[in-house]
Short mmCIF file of C-alpha atoms in Angstrom, two decimals:
data_model
loop_
_atom_site.label_atom_id
_atom_site.label_comp_id
_atom_site.label_asym_id
_atom_site.label_seq_id
_atom_site.Cartn_x
_atom_site.Cartn_y
_atom_site.Cartn_z
CA MET A 1 -1.79 12.33 55.05
CA TYR A 2 -4.52 10.21 55.57
CA CYS A 3 -2.16 7.50 53.10
CA ARG A 4 0.71 7.59 56.14
CA LEU A 5 -2.11 6.59 58.01
CA LEU A 6 -2.83 2.91 56.44
CA SER A 7 -0.07 1.78 54.80
CA ARG A 8 4.07 1.34 54.57
CA PRO A 9 5.17 2.08 50.52
CA THR A 10 7.45 -1.65 50.91
CA ALA A 11 5.71 -2.45 47.48
CA ARG A 12 8.12 -1.78 44.32
CA VAL A 13 5.46 -0.46 41.21
CA ARG A 14 6.40 -2.02 37.57
CA PHE A 15 3.89 1.11 35.86
CA SER A 16 3.48 0.06 31.64
CA CYS A 17 2.75 3.70 29.75
CA ASN A 18 0.47 1.36 26.91
CA SER A 19 -0.97 -1.04 30.25
CA SER A 20 -3.54 -0.06 32.11
CA VAL A 21 -2.22 -2.59 35.03
CA HIS A 22 -0.32 -1.68 37.26
CA SER A 23 1.85 -5.01 38.63
CA PHE A 24 3.51 -5.43 42.43
CA SER A 25 5.32 -9.54 42.68
CA ARG A 26 6.51 -11.45 44.78
CA SER A 27 6.11 -15.21 45.29
CA PHE A 28 4.07 -16.95 47.98
CA ALA A 29 2.90 -20.41 48.85
CA THR A 30 -0.76 -21.72 47.38
CA ALA A 31 -3.62 -21.96 49.86
CA SER A 32 -6.51 -24.09 50.26
CA LEU A 33 -10.15 -22.37 48.58
CA PRO A 34 -12.88 -22.02 51.46
CA PRO A 35 -15.00 -24.16 52.75
CA ASP A 36 -18.25 -25.31 51.14
CA GLY A 37 -21.57 -23.00 51.70
CA THR A 38 -19.79 -19.44 51.43
CA VAL A 39 -18.71 -17.04 48.70
CA VAL A 40 -16.49 -17.81 47.01
CA SER A 41 -13.81 -14.26 46.33
CA GLU A 42 -10.51 -13.62 47.82
CA THR A 43 -11.63 -11.35 50.59
CA ASN A 44 -13.57 -14.97 51.78
CA ARG A 45 -11.06 -16.80 50.71
CA ALA A 46 -8.17 -15.05 52.47
CA GLU A 47 -9.64 -15.10 55.91
CA ALA A 48 -10.54 -18.62 55.96
CA THR A 49 -6.86 -20.11 55.13
CA LEU A 50 -5.33 -16.45 57.14
CA LYS A 51 -2.23 -17.18 53.72
CA ARG A 52 -1.33 -15.64 51.09
CA PHE A 53 -2.48 -17.65 47.81
CA TRP A 54 -1.47 -14.59 45.47
CA GLU A 55 1.72 -13.63 43.58
CA THR A 56 0.71 -10.32 42.33
CA VAL A 57 -1.57 -7.48 42.42
CA GLY A 58 -2.21 -5.17 40.08
CA ILE A 59 -4.94 -1.88 39.00
CA SER A 60 -6.68 -3.12 35.72
CA LYS A 61 -9.15 -0.41 33.77
CA ARG A 62 -12.39 -3.02 33.48
CA ASP A 63 -17.08 -1.77 32.52
CA ASP A 64 -15.64 1.68 32.71
CA GLY A 65 -14.45 1.38 36.43
CA LEU A 66 -11.46 0.25 38.34
CA ALA A 67 -10.63 -2.98 39.77
CA VAL A 68 -7.83 -4.25 42.02
CA THR A 69 -6.04 -8.07 41.10
CA LEU A 70 -4.70 -10.73 42.28
CA ASP A 71 -3.02 -13.10 39.66
CA MET A 72 -5.17 -10.64 36.66
CA ARG A 73 -7.93 -11.60 38.33
CA ALA A 74 -10.65 -9.33 39.43
CA LEU A 75 -10.56 -8.73 43.37
CA LYS A 76 -14.41 -9.77 44.99
CA THR A 77 -15.98 -8.67 47.94
CA PRO A 78 -17.46 -10.90 51.01
CA SER A 79 -20.75 -10.77 48.71
CA GLY A 80 -19.22 -12.10 45.32
CA ASN A 81 -19.53 -9.00 44.04
CA THR A 82 -16.63 -7.34 41.70
CA LEU A 83 -14.83 -5.03 43.62
CA LEU A 84 -15.31 -2.66 41.00
CA LEU A 85 -14.44 1.68 41.90
CA PRO A 86 -15.19 4.87 39.74
CA ARG A 87 -12.28 5.53 37.47
CA ASN A 88 -12.36 8.71 39.80
CA LYS A 89 -11.31 6.36 42.89
CA ARG A 90 -7.89 6.45 41.99
CA LEU A 91 -6.42 6.69 45.52
CA VAL A 92 -8.66 4.00 46.60
CA ALA A 93 -7.77 1.62 44.04
CA THR A 94 -4.08 2.12 44.78
CA LEU A 95 -4.25 2.00 48.77
CA ILE A 96 -5.80 -1.18 48.64
CA ALA A 97 -4.15 -2.85 46.30
CA ASN A 98 -0.70 -1.43 48.52
CA GLU A 99 -2.90 -3.68 51.27
CA TRP A 100 -2.82 -7.06 49.78
CA GLU A 101 0.96 -6.31 48.36
CA ASN A 102 1.61 -5.61 51.96
CA GLN A 103 -0.17 -9.11 52.98
CA GLU A 104 2.46 -11.48 54.31
CA ILE A 105 2.87 -15.18 54.64
CA LEU A 106 0.42 -15.10 57.42
CA LEU A 107 -2.85 -12.11 56.57
CA LYS A 108 -3.60 -9.88 58.82
CA PRO A 109 -7.22 -8.72 58.42
CA HIS A 110 -6.55 -5.55 60.42
CA ALA A 111 -4.45 -4.49 57.96
CA LEU A 112 -7.32 -4.35 54.86
CA PRO A 113 -9.46 -1.49 55.90
CA MET A 114 -9.46 -0.07 52.70
CA THR A 115 -11.04 -3.16 51.47
CA SER A 116 -12.89 -3.98 53.64
CA ILE A 117 -14.76 -0.35 53.43
CA ALA A 118 -15.21 0.01 49.75
CA SER A 119 -16.52 -3.55 49.94
CA ARG A 120 -19.23 -2.32 52.72
CA ALA A 121 -19.96 0.48 50.72
CA ILE A 122 -20.08 -2.16 47.07
CA ASP A 123 -22.17 -4.53 48.90
CA ALA A 124 -24.44 -2.60 51.09
CA PHE A 125 -25.41 0.73 50.11
CA GLN A 126 -26.84 -0.05 46.34
CA ASP A 127 -30.27 -1.36 48.23
CA GLU A 128 -32.87 1.27 49.32
CA LYS A 129 -33.82 -1.15 53.01
CA THR A 130 -29.56 -1.47 53.70
CA CYS A 131 -29.18 2.36 53.55
CA SER A 132 -32.53 3.14 55.06
CA GLU A 133 -32.01 0.38 57.89
CA VAL A 134 -28.29 2.26 58.52
CA ARG A 135 -29.19 5.43 58.58
CA GLU A 136 -31.68 4.63 61.43
CA SER A 137 -29.67 3.64 63.28
CA LEU A 138 -26.41 6.30 63.09
CA LEU A 139 -29.44 8.27 63.92
CA ASN A 140 -29.37 6.90 66.98
CA TYR A 141 -26.36 7.76 67.53
CA LEU A 142 -27.63 11.82 67.60
CA ASP A 143 -28.94 10.60 71.63
CA THR A 144 -26.05 8.74 72.41
CA ASP A 145 -22.83 11.27 70.73
CA THR A 146 -19.96 10.75 72.66
CA ILE A 147 -19.48 15.32 72.15
CA CYS A 148 -23.44 16.11 72.92
CA PHE A 149 -22.75 14.95 77.02
CA HIS A 150 -20.51 17.12 79.05
CA HIS A 151 -18.60 17.04 82.69
CA ASP A 152 -18.03 19.81 84.51
CA ASP A 153 -15.24 18.52 86.69
CA PRO A 154 -11.87 17.87 86.56
CA PRO A 155 -10.61 20.97 84.49
CA PRO A 156 -8.30 19.94 82.06
CA LEU A 157 -11.05 17.78 81.04
CA VAL A 158 -13.48 20.46 80.72
CA GLU A 159 -10.52 22.53 79.09
CA LEU A 160 -10.33 19.54 76.42
CA GLN A 161 -13.93 19.50 75.67
CA HIS A 162 -14.79 23.06 75.25
CA LYS A 163 -10.99 22.70 72.57
CA HIS A 164 -13.07 20.35 70.80
CA TRP A 165 -16.45 19.76 70.63
CA ASP A 166 -18.05 22.82 71.09
CA PRO A 167 -16.82 24.30 67.66
CA LEU A 168 -18.09 21.05 66.41
CA ILE A 169 -21.90 21.17 67.95
CA GLU A 170 -21.55 25.40 66.70
CA TRP A 171 -20.58 23.64 62.89
CA ALA A 172 -23.45 21.63 62.95
CA THR A 173 -25.65 24.19 64.63
CA SER A 174 -24.81 26.61 61.82
CA THR A 175 -24.09 24.75 58.57
CA PHE A 176 -27.73 22.51 58.55
CA ASN A 177 -29.39 24.81 61.13
CA ILE A 178 -30.43 22.16 63.46
CA ASP A 179 -30.56 22.11 67.46
CA ILE A 180 -28.20 20.13 69.07
CA GLN A 181 -28.22 20.23 73.20
CA VAL A 182 -25.98 19.53 75.38
CA PHE A 183 -26.52 17.60 78.37
CA THR A 184 -24.82 17.03 81.68
CA SER A 185 -26.25 13.75 82.63
CA ILE A 186 -26.43 10.52 80.29
CA LEU A 187 -30.00 9.43 82.02
CA PHE A 188 -32.88 9.68 79.42
CA HIS A 189 -31.67 12.84 76.98
CA SER A 190 -32.61 12.56 73.72
CA GLN A 191 -32.46 15.28 70.50
CA SER A 192 -35.20 16.71 68.80
CA ALA A 193 -37.32 15.05 66.10
CA GLU A 194 -36.82 18.13 63.63
CA THR A 195 -33.26 18.03 63.89
CA ARG A 196 -33.86 14.48 63.67
CA ALA A 197 -35.94 14.88 60.84
CA LYS A 198 -33.48 17.19 59.51
CA LEU A 199 -29.97 15.03 59.23
CA ASP A 200 -31.94 11.64 57.60
CA THR A 201 -32.28 13.87 54.62
CA VAL A 202 -28.83 14.67 55.00
CA LEU A 203 -28.23 10.64 55.40
CA THR A 204 -30.91 10.28 52.03
CA GLU A 205 -28.42 13.03 49.89
CA MET A 206 -25.13 11.08 50.96
CA ASP A 207 -24.13 8.42 47.76
CA PRO A 208 -22.84 4.53 48.99
CA TRP A 209 -18.94 5.69 49.73
CA GLU A 210 -20.35 8.87 51.47
CA LEU A 211 -22.45 6.57 53.47
CA ALA A 212 -19.95 3.59 53.70
CA ALA A 213 -17.52 6.32 55.55
CA MET A 214 -20.10 7.73 58.11
CA GLU A 215 -20.93 4.31 59.10
CA ARG A 216 -17.71 3.66 59.64
CA VAL A 217 -16.37 7.16 61.61
CA THR A 218 -19.77 7.30 63.40
CA TYR A 219 -19.17 3.89 64.87
CA THR A 220 -15.70 4.08 65.72
CA THR A 221 -15.67 7.42 67.60
CA LYS A 222 -19.55 6.98 68.97
CA SER A 223 -20.31 9.94 67.73
CA PHE A 224 -22.79 10.69 64.52
CA LEU A 225 -22.12 14.82 65.13
CA ILE A 226 -17.37 13.36 64.27
CA ALA A 227 -18.83 11.58 61.60
CA LEU A 228 -20.30 14.50 59.55
CA ALA A 229 -18.24 17.37 60.50
CA LEU A 230 -15.40 14.60 58.35
CA VAL A 231 -17.63 13.21 55.88
CA LYS A 232 -18.49 17.42 54.80
CA ARG A 233 -14.10 17.51 54.65
CA HIS A 234 -15.18 20.22 57.41
CA ILE A 235 -12.03 18.20 60.20
CA THR A 236 -9.16 16.54 58.74
CA VAL A 237 -8.48 13.00 60.45
CA GLU A 238 -6.20 13.69 62.77
CA GLU A 239 -8.25 16.55 64.15
CA ALA A 240 -11.78 13.95 64.23
CA ALA A 241 -9.44 11.63 66.63
CA LEU A 242 -9.09 13.87 69.09
CA ALA A 243 -12.43 14.82 69.50
CA ALA A 244 -13.18 11.49 70.07
CA GLN A 245 -10.66 10.73 71.96
CA VAL A 246 -11.47 13.93 74.43
CA GLU A 247 -12.19 11.78 77.40
CA VAL A 248 -9.02 9.57 77.19
CA SER A 249 -6.59 12.09 76.21
CA SER A 250 -8.09 13.51 79.91
CA GLN A 251 -7.30 10.29 81.63
CA ILE A 252 -3.14 10.38 80.45
CA GLN A 253 -3.08 13.85 81.21
CA ARG A 254 -4.12 12.33 84.61
CA TRP A 255 -2.91 9.21 84.93
CA GLY A 256 -0.09 8.50 82.33
CA GLU A 257 -0.30 6.40 79.17
CA VAL A 258 -1.30 2.98 79.99
CA GLU A 259 1.41 0.52 77.51
CA ASP A 260 -0.21 -1.48 75.46
CA SER A 261 -3.73 -0.21 75.26
CA HIS A 262 -3.45 3.97 74.73
CA ASP A 263 -1.55 3.29 72.28
CA VAL A 264 -2.69 0.92 70.33
CA ASP A 265 -5.66 2.86 70.89
CA PHE A 266 -4.05 5.77 69.59
CA HIS A 267 -3.14 4.21 66.17
CA ASP A 268 -6.15 2.02 65.42
CA ILE A 269 -9.40 4.51 65.71
CA ARG A 270 -6.79 6.71 63.68
CA ARG A 271 -6.88 3.75 61.12
CA HIS A 272 -10.36 3.59 60.75
CA LEU A 273 -10.83 7.18 60.30
CA GLY A 274 -7.95 7.52 57.75
CA SER A 275 -9.77 4.75 55.51
CA ALA A 276 -13.28 6.62 55.75
CA ALA A 277 -11.43 9.86 54.35
CA CYS A 278 -9.86 8.91 51.97
CA LEU A 279 -12.82 6.37 50.73
CA LEU A 280 -14.22 9.72 49.89
CA THR A 281 -11.14 11.46 47.85
CA ASN A 282 -11.66 12.16 44.60
CA SER A 283 -9.40 12.28 41.21
CA SER A 284 -9.33 13.66 37.64
#
């Protein structure tokens, strides 16, 4: 289900049992290198030129991990690190390879959600200082968490809140033994220091992949609790998207859908949440 949210199955794959490389072939014009002063990496080069400069995309085994390759060269992150994935992240590697194969003559940066989130995990979350700063930033969302601010009108909105938000709050309180306050006003409210401390411990125990997923989902949904439920696999991508868009869904029920706005948001949020969910998948 998650894969369908991220890519279209247009690439032709050639697989050889005697090779660790899965090759995708196409020919395109070569673009110029990025300006001086930037890290020389495929992601930066693509961002600078917005043109396809490679002919083949593959996946190879390197240094006990999996590397996505462009013309047999390992893909690098914006910071210049090799985008090396653990062997159990084969699905992630396949999705990243598919993203780059599906870039045609002109690049579409928004169509690289798996590349960006995997790069974030590698570039940022190997450093404890950065991890600590991100945990602090995510915990701040507790005080303004979307699902903790309820309205008592109109009735369709109240019904959606009960359907999508109340179960998540109940799950969080029982699973992590915390108290989650629900508010009806956005002014001067915050969750308790004890709740914050317990959830900080939960974040500290996350690996770089989980923390990268937690960050993306929190920023996308404006909800720490929705993100936590998705990362802990308590809810699906679709359930997370519905919970994040309760107020929008209520507005659509009342006033109708705005073309090129609501429909775009519908797919955009699922693309971001789907990339986070796929990052967490492991294979034997």
